[in-house]
Short mmCIF file of C-alpha atoms in Angstrom, two decimals:
data_model
loop_
_atom_site.label_atom_id
_atom_site.label_comp_id
_atom_site.label_asym_id
_atom_site.label_seq_id
_atom_site.Cartn_x
_atom_site.Cartn_y
_atom_site.Cartn_z
CA MET A 8 140.70 72.78 60.21
CA ILE A 9 141.83 75.65 62.40
CA PHE A 10 139.81 74.33 65.20
CA ILE A 11 141.22 70.74 64.99
CA HIS A 12 144.82 72.18 64.88
CA ASP A 13 144.13 74.46 67.83
CA LEU A 14 142.70 71.67 70.08
CA ILE A 15 145.60 69.13 69.14
CA SER A 16 148.12 71.86 70.16
CA ARG A 17 146.31 72.18 73.56
CA ARG A 18 146.27 68.25 73.86
CA GLU A 19 142.48 68.46 74.14
CA ILE A 20 142.38 66.01 71.01
CA GLN A 21 144.96 63.44 70.48
CA VAL A 22 145.89 61.78 67.33
CA THR A 23 146.48 58.18 67.89
CA SER A 24 146.59 57.04 64.39
CA MET A 25 146.73 58.46 60.86
CA ASP A 26 143.16 57.77 60.21
CA SER A 27 141.21 58.44 63.47
CA ILE A 28 140.91 61.21 66.08
CA PHE A 29 139.83 60.54 69.66
CA LEU A 30 138.25 63.08 72.00
CA ASN A 31 139.63 62.35 75.48
CA PRO A 32 137.79 64.78 77.87
CA ALA A 33 134.24 63.76 77.04
CA PRO A 34 133.01 60.50 78.56
CA GLY A 35 132.96 57.34 76.32
CA SER A 36 135.82 58.84 74.08
CA ILE A 37 134.33 59.59 70.76
CA SER A 38 136.09 58.24 67.77
CA ILE A 39 136.03 60.11 64.41
CA HIS A 40 137.61 58.39 61.35
CA ALA A 41 139.00 60.49 58.73
CA PRO A 42 141.53 60.34 55.72
CA VAL A 43 144.65 62.19 56.65
CA ALA A 44 147.33 63.27 54.16
CA ASP A 45 149.96 64.59 56.54
CA PHE A 46 150.09 66.29 60.05
CA SER A 47 153.32 67.79 59.51
CA GLY A 48 154.32 70.99 57.55
CA SER A 49 151.48 72.95 55.71
CA HIS A 50 149.87 69.91 53.84
CA SER A 51 146.21 70.15 53.52
CA TYR A 52 143.97 67.28 54.75
CA ASN A 53 140.20 66.74 55.41
CA VAL A 54 138.74 65.66 58.63
CA TRP A 55 135.20 64.79 59.19
CA LEU A 56 133.67 66.05 62.41
CA GLY A 57 130.61 64.33 63.99
CA PRO A 58 127.76 66.12 65.46
CA ASP A 59 128.81 65.19 69.07
CA LEU A 60 132.52 66.50 68.39
CA LEU A 61 131.21 69.53 66.83
CA ASP A 62 128.75 70.11 69.75
CA TYR A 63 131.81 69.76 72.24
CA VAL A 64 134.12 71.95 70.17
CA GLU A 65 131.42 74.76 69.99
CA GLY A 66 130.94 74.56 73.78
CA PHE A 67 134.65 74.64 74.57
CA LEU A 68 135.36 77.49 72.37
CA THR A 69 132.38 79.70 73.68
CA GLY A 70 132.79 78.48 77.30
CA ASP A 71 135.34 81.38 78.21
CA SER A 72 134.40 83.99 75.63
CA PRO A 73 130.92 84.80 77.28
CA SER A 74 132.85 85.01 80.72
CA VAL A 75 135.32 87.47 79.48
CA ALA A 76 132.60 89.50 77.69
CA ALA A 77 130.38 89.61 80.84
CA LEU A 78 133.36 90.80 82.95
CA VAL A 79 134.45 93.50 80.53
CA PHE A 80 130.75 94.69 80.25
CA LEU A 81 130.39 94.98 84.10
CA VAL A 82 133.89 96.68 84.58
CA TYR A 83 132.99 99.30 81.85
CA ASP A 84 129.60 99.93 83.61
CA ILE A 85 131.36 100.34 86.86
CA LEU A 86 133.88 102.69 85.34
CA LEU A 87 131.12 104.79 84.03
CA THR A 88 130.00 105.49 87.64
CA VAL A 89 133.42 106.56 88.82
CA ASN A 90 132.59 110.31 88.25
CA GLU A 91 129.30 109.91 90.12
CA GLU A 92 131.10 108.37 93.19
CA CYS A 93 133.50 111.43 93.09
CA LEU A 94 130.34 113.73 92.91
CA GLY A 95 129.12 111.75 95.94
CA ARG A 96 132.15 112.84 97.91
CA GLY A 97 131.40 116.32 97.10
CA ASP A 98 130.66 118.01 93.71
CA MET A 99 132.23 121.28 94.71
CA ALA A 100 135.64 119.65 94.70
CA VAL A 101 135.51 119.01 90.94
CA GLY A 102 133.56 122.27 90.15
CA LEU A 103 130.23 120.72 89.17
CA HIS A 104 127.13 121.98 90.20
CA GLU A 105 124.53 120.14 88.13
CA ALA A 106 124.77 116.44 87.80
CA PRO A 107 122.25 113.62 87.18
CA SER A 108 120.42 112.76 90.33
CA SER A 109 121.67 109.57 91.66
CA LEU A 110 120.77 107.36 94.66
CA PHE A 111 124.43 106.87 95.19
CA ILE A 112 124.96 110.41 96.19
CA ILE A 113 122.29 110.09 99.09
CA LEU A 114 123.42 106.51 99.71
CA PHE A 115 127.09 107.31 100.03
CA ARG A 116 126.60 109.81 102.88
CA ARG A 117 124.29 107.55 104.94
CA PRO A 118 125.67 105.67 108.06
CA TRP A 119 126.32 101.91 107.21
CA SER A 120 123.20 99.65 107.26
CA ILE A 121 122.05 96.42 105.83
CA MET A 122 120.64 98.39 102.85
CA LYS A 123 123.79 100.03 102.00
CA VAL A 124 125.86 96.88 102.50
CA CYS A 125 123.64 95.00 99.92
CA TYR A 126 123.99 97.88 97.44
CA TYR A 127 127.79 97.76 97.42
CA PHE A 128 127.79 94.07 97.48
CA VAL A 129 125.51 93.92 94.44
CA ARG A 130 127.51 96.45 92.71
CA TYR A 131 131.13 95.15 93.12
CA MET A 132 130.85 91.58 94.48
CA PRO A 133 129.51 90.16 91.18
CA MET A 134 132.74 91.47 89.38
CA LEU A 135 134.97 90.07 92.11
CA PHE A 136 133.22 86.67 91.77
CA GLN A 137 133.96 86.58 88.02
CA ILE A 138 137.59 86.97 88.15
CA PRO A 139 138.68 83.59 89.53
CA LEU A 140 136.19 81.95 87.03
CA LEU A 141 138.23 82.97 84.21
CA PHE A 142 140.64 80.08 84.99
CA VAL A 143 137.87 77.68 85.48
CA GLY A 144 136.51 75.68 82.30
CA SER A 145 138.61 77.83 79.86
CA GLU A 146 141.80 77.50 78.00
CA LEU A 147 143.80 78.25 81.02
CA SER A 148 142.38 75.44 83.05
CA ALA A 149 144.46 72.62 81.78
CA GLN A 150 147.59 74.36 83.19
CA PHE A 151 146.28 73.93 86.67
CA HIS A 152 145.39 70.11 86.57
CA PHE A 153 142.19 70.45 88.54
CA THR A 154 141.32 67.38 90.21
CA THR A 155 137.53 66.11 90.61
CA GLN A 156 137.45 67.41 94.17
CA ALA A 157 138.75 70.75 93.05
CA CYS A 158 136.31 71.08 90.13
CA PHE A 159 133.52 70.15 92.59
CA MET A 160 134.54 73.05 94.87
CA TRP A 161 134.50 75.50 92.12
CA GLN A 162 130.87 74.34 91.56
CA ILE A 163 130.12 75.07 95.13
CA TYR A 164 131.82 78.45 94.71
CA GLN A 165 129.64 79.44 91.77
CA GLY A 166 126.29 78.24 93.47
CA VAL A 167 127.03 80.19 96.65
CA ALA A 168 128.06 83.32 94.79
CA SER A 169 124.94 83.30 92.76
CA MET A 170 122.88 82.57 95.85
CA LEU A 171 124.35 85.43 97.87
CA THR A 172 123.83 87.73 94.92
CA ASN A 173 120.21 86.83 94.64
CA VAL A 174 119.66 87.33 98.31
CA ALA A 175 121.19 90.77 98.45
CA VAL A 176 119.14 91.88 95.17
CA ASP A 177 115.78 90.45 96.64
CA TYR A 178 116.51 92.49 99.89
CA ILE A 179 116.59 95.71 97.94
CA LEU A 180 113.57 94.82 96.06
CA ILE A 181 111.61 94.17 99.15
CA SER A 182 112.44 97.52 100.58
CA ARG A 183 110.43 98.97 97.62
CA VAL A 184 107.35 96.89 98.45
CA HIS A 185 107.66 97.83 102.18
CA ALA A 186 107.62 101.36 101.24
CA PHE A 187 104.62 100.98 98.82
CA TYR A 188 102.49 98.95 101.51
CA LEU A 189 103.69 100.59 104.57
CA HIS A 190 100.33 100.62 105.88
CA SER A 191 99.47 97.02 105.06
CA ARG A 192 101.04 94.63 107.59
CA SER A 193 99.44 91.70 105.76
CA ILE A 194 101.52 92.35 102.55
CA ARG A 195 104.55 92.99 104.35
CA TRP A 196 104.22 89.42 106.10
CA ILE A 197 103.51 87.82 102.72
CA VAL A 198 106.49 89.33 101.12
CA ASN A 199 108.87 88.45 104.21
CA ILE A 200 107.55 84.78 104.21
CA SER A 201 107.96 84.44 100.64
CA TYR A 202 111.62 85.91 100.96
CA VAL A 203 112.40 83.09 103.30
CA LEU A 204 110.62 80.46 101.32
CA GLU A 205 112.75 81.54 98.28
CA ILE A 206 116.02 81.33 100.06
CA CYS A 207 114.90 77.76 101.22
CA ALA A 208 114.12 76.80 97.58
CA MET A 209 117.57 78.13 96.53
CA CYS A 210 119.33 76.05 99.48
CA VAL A 211 117.32 72.83 98.64
CA GLY A 212 117.94 73.35 94.78
CA LEU A 213 121.77 73.76 95.10
CA GLY A 214 122.08 71.13 97.96
CA LEU A 215 120.46 68.48 95.95
CA ALA A 216 121.88 69.46 92.44
CA LEU A 217 125.69 69.95 93.33
CA PRO A 218 126.51 66.55 94.22
CA GLY A 219 125.05 65.29 90.93
CA ILE A 220 126.88 67.62 88.57
CA GLN A 221 129.45 65.94 86.40
CA PHE A 222 132.44 67.75 84.66
CA ASP A 223 135.40 66.92 82.67
CA SER A 224 139.07 67.44 83.35
CA ILE A 225 139.19 71.23 82.95
CA CYS A 226 135.89 71.57 84.98
CA ILE A 227 133.52 71.91 82.00
CA VAL A 228 130.14 70.90 83.03
CA ASP A 229 128.95 67.85 81.36
CA ASN A 230 125.65 67.21 83.09
CA ILE A 231 123.42 68.95 85.62
CA PRO A 232 120.61 67.38 87.68
CA ASP A 233 117.13 68.63 86.73
CA ILE A 234 116.51 69.32 90.49
CA LEU A 235 118.46 72.54 89.93
CA VAL A 236 115.31 74.09 88.33
CA VAL A 237 113.94 74.28 91.90
CA TYR A 238 116.53 77.02 92.51
CA PHE A 239 115.59 79.15 89.43
CA ALA A 240 111.87 78.50 89.92
CA GLY A 241 112.10 80.06 93.53
CA VAL A 242 113.83 83.07 92.32
CA ILE A 243 111.47 83.59 89.37
CA LEU A 244 108.37 83.38 91.45
CA PHE A 245 109.51 85.66 94.16
CA GLN A 246 110.58 88.36 91.64
CA THR A 247 107.31 88.02 89.89
CA LEU A 248 105.39 88.34 93.26
CA LEU A 249 107.43 91.73 93.93
CA PHE A 250 106.80 93.03 90.39
CA VAL A 251 103.04 92.37 90.48
CA LEU A 252 102.78 94.08 93.91
CA THR A 253 104.79 96.99 92.49
CA ALA A 254 102.64 97.29 89.53
CA PHE A 255 99.47 96.99 91.24
CA LYS A 256 100.42 99.95 93.53
CA PHE A 257 101.69 102.01 90.63
CA ILE A 258 98.36 101.53 88.88
CA ARG A 259 96.50 102.68 91.94
CA SER A 260 98.61 105.68 91.99
CA LEU A 261 97.96 106.45 88.48
CA ARG A 262 94.24 106.61 89.33
CA SER A 263 94.81 108.83 92.25
CA GLY A 264 96.82 111.31 90.02
CA TRP A 265 100.38 110.41 91.38
CA GLY A 266 101.48 108.66 88.18
CA GLN A 267 103.83 111.49 87.33
CA VAL A 268 105.59 111.97 90.60
CA PRO A 269 109.34 111.39 89.79
CA ILE A 270 109.65 108.66 92.45
CA ILE A 271 106.58 106.77 91.61
CA ALA A 272 107.43 106.84 87.91
CA LEU A 273 111.10 105.73 88.54
CA LEU A 274 110.10 102.74 90.60
CA MET A 275 107.75 101.29 87.79
CA ARG A 276 109.80 102.43 84.79
CA ASP A 277 113.22 101.16 86.11
CA GLY A 278 111.60 98.14 87.87
CA THR A 279 109.89 96.99 84.54
CA TRP A 280 112.77 96.84 82.29
CA ALA A 281 114.83 95.47 85.06
CA PHE A 282 112.50 92.71 85.87
CA PHE A 283 111.93 91.44 82.21
CA ILE A 284 115.73 91.51 81.53
CA LEU A 285 116.43 89.42 84.70
CA LEU A 286 113.50 87.49 84.05
CA ALA A 287 114.93 86.52 80.39
CA PHE A 288 118.27 85.44 81.80
CA LEU A 289 116.85 83.45 84.60
CA VAL A 290 114.63 81.55 82.12
CA CYS A 291 117.50 81.08 79.59
CA ASN A 292 119.96 79.79 82.12
CA PRO A 293 118.06 76.73 83.24
CA SER A 294 117.05 76.13 79.73
CA LEU A 295 120.72 75.63 78.61
CA TYR A 296 121.06 73.39 81.55
CA GLN A 297 118.38 71.09 79.96
CA SER A 298 119.87 71.29 76.55
CA THR A 299 121.24 68.28 74.72
CA ASN A 300 124.83 69.85 74.75
CA HIS A 301 125.63 70.35 78.51
CA SER A 302 128.82 72.06 77.28
CA PHE A 303 126.57 75.04 76.88
CA ALA A 304 125.32 74.76 80.54
CA GLY A 305 127.36 77.61 82.22
CA LEU A 306 127.16 79.98 79.21
CA LEU A 307 125.11 82.68 80.88
CA TYR A 308 126.19 82.32 84.56
CA THR A 309 128.69 85.06 84.74
CA TRP A 310 126.16 87.32 82.43
CA LEU A 311 123.73 86.64 85.00
CA LEU A 312 125.79 88.18 87.65
CA SER A 313 126.74 91.04 85.57
CA ILE A 314 123.10 91.93 84.74
CA TYR A 315 122.00 91.61 88.33
CA SER A 316 124.73 94.33 89.21
CA TYR A 317 123.87 96.60 86.10
CA CYS A 318 120.17 96.39 86.52
CA GLN A 319 120.02 97.20 90.30
CA TRP A 320 122.64 99.90 90.22
CA ASN A 321 121.19 101.56 87.13
CA GLN A 322 117.73 101.94 88.87
CA ARG A 323 118.81 105.01 90.38
CA TYR A 324 117.89 108.17 88.37
CA ILE A 325 114.97 110.15 88.70
CA PRO A 326 113.81 111.70 85.47
CA GLY A 327 113.59 115.60 85.12
CA THR A 328 115.60 116.27 88.18
CA THR A 329 119.32 117.33 89.17
CA ARG A 330 121.36 116.49 92.02
CA HIS A 331 120.50 119.67 93.72
CA ASP A 332 116.89 118.59 93.85
CA LEU A 333 117.65 115.65 95.76
CA GLU A 334 120.37 117.03 98.02
CA LEU A 335 118.54 117.34 101.33
CA GLY A 336 121.39 117.91 103.55
CA ASP A 337 121.26 116.84 107.12
CA THR A 338 117.61 118.03 107.57
CA GLU A 339 115.25 115.30 108.22
CA TYR A 340 112.45 115.02 105.64
CA SER A 341 109.61 112.56 104.56
CA ILE A 342 107.47 112.26 101.59
CA THR A 343 103.78 112.25 102.05
CA LEU A 344 101.59 110.83 99.37
CA PRO A 345 98.08 109.31 99.08
CA ALA A 346 98.33 105.94 101.07
CA LEU A 347 102.26 106.34 100.58
CA ARG A 348 104.60 107.03 103.18
CA TYR A 349 108.44 106.51 103.11
CA SER A 350 110.47 106.37 106.17
CA SER A 351 113.65 104.81 107.15
CA SER A 352 112.26 102.31 109.48
CA PHE A 353 109.28 101.01 107.42
CA GLN A 354 106.90 101.76 110.14
CA PRO A 355 103.55 103.51 109.95
CA VAL A 356 103.57 107.17 110.86
CA ARG A 357 100.26 108.50 112.26
CA GLY A 358 98.97 111.68 110.79
CA ALA A 359 100.66 111.25 107.42
CA LEU A 360 97.52 112.55 105.68
CA GLU A 361 96.31 114.76 108.42
CA ASN A 362 96.36 118.39 107.10
CA PRO A 363 99.23 117.76 104.64
CA MET A 364 99.02 121.40 103.28
CA GLN A 365 99.98 122.77 106.76
CA ARG A 366 103.47 121.49 106.32
CA SER A 367 106.12 123.14 104.35
CA VAL A 368 106.37 122.51 100.77
CA PHE A 369 109.30 122.18 98.47
CA THR A 370 109.54 121.57 94.64
CA PRO A 371 112.25 119.58 92.88
CA SER A 372 113.33 122.70 90.94
CA HIS A 373 113.47 125.40 93.85
CA CYS A 374 113.54 123.55 97.23
CA SER A 375 113.70 126.91 99.00
CA ASN A 376 110.39 128.37 97.69
CA ALA A 377 107.10 127.53 99.00
CA LEU A 378 104.03 127.35 96.81
CA ASP A 379 100.60 128.48 97.34
CA SER A 380 98.21 125.43 97.74
CA THR A 381 96.14 126.52 94.87
CA ARG A 382 99.24 125.86 92.58
CA MET A 383 100.04 122.52 94.11
CA SER A 384 100.15 119.46 91.83
CA PRO A 385 101.10 115.99 92.65
CA LYS A 386 104.07 116.47 90.27
CA HIS A 387 105.68 119.07 92.30
CA VAL A 388 104.84 118.58 95.83
CA LEU A 389 107.15 117.13 98.55
CA GLN A 390 105.69 117.23 102.09
CA VAL A 391 108.31 118.01 104.70
CA SER A 392 107.86 116.49 108.05
CA PRO A 393 110.41 116.67 111.09
CA GLY A 394 111.49 113.43 112.63
CA LEU A 395 112.18 111.44 109.56
CA LYS A 396 115.47 111.39 107.75
CA SER A 397 116.04 111.40 104.05
CA ARG A 398 117.01 107.86 104.02
CA HIS A 399 113.63 107.06 102.76
CA LEU A 400 114.82 108.00 99.27
CA ALA A 401 117.42 105.20 99.51
CA ALA A 402 114.71 102.77 100.49
CA ALA A 403 112.18 103.89 97.94
CA CYS A 404 114.40 104.60 94.93
CA SER A 405 116.42 101.47 95.35
#
């Protein structure tokens, strides 16, 4: 009864007689007959709701709530990192000397690059994308009197926002694979070509699906063409490829005794949980599009944007280290691991494995103390080589 009163007050349901209720926005206008005692005052009455009307009411009432929840979740997560951003500007200013090691601290001090732009884009743009969407397909939409063309433009906006976020996220993920397979030109070519194919699949899926999307007077989606599955299939297949390549390299690193190296463990640990969370949302989102009740089609759209930002930005901690451990200053370094060399340009560096013990050695806890070669272990060794900047950490740990 509360739902019916609420919808009537917003003119989503109009009472045309004392014994019937018509639902205007839905195509075909569903008619529900019910005995009504009185619509004035506080009299009680009974209204029978059919399954179609119930589905629409549920979709209408839940359409804007997930959007608000997703935005609040992302804003809260961003606020949690404000302190780190201050630390990135200089921890001495706030009197802190020990803080969790964060990729942001290194990334903030590096010159602007495509990688840095992608990180900031993935972190903050999903939040900005979601703010205008609070006025589309929600309780506030009726006040704007959207036309059919306006609703179509909003669908294009959502599609482009989702695609740009995917492209930025995948670019960051590609940098990991490039770092792992630095000496394998064929793998890097396969990844790059797959990246282009993924972008093509997203463009084709959106281009063919957008003209066929149907919506009501307040831009709630009523029907979505099946061809949109091509968009999600391209994203899922490409991210699965990157995850498999990363997992394969991690397994080989374990066999070589480098599985406990903080960077190696970080890449696999955070990459695994992020992959499966994103995979769950990517699979559930098109599943809702194919549901019989299309009012739930956009239920997870804003959540997908928030999860992209959350997962990519929170893959930045190296367990067991502090900010001091990763603070490399202006000195140029590189990390040498078996068959693994990180550099800022992703180009093979000769001599990576030639007499590595002749280079200076730093430990995570005491970077100024050199260790004797007899006490070295894969968990504590960072090989230092002039000529390469610490930007490799931003590429490898991203």
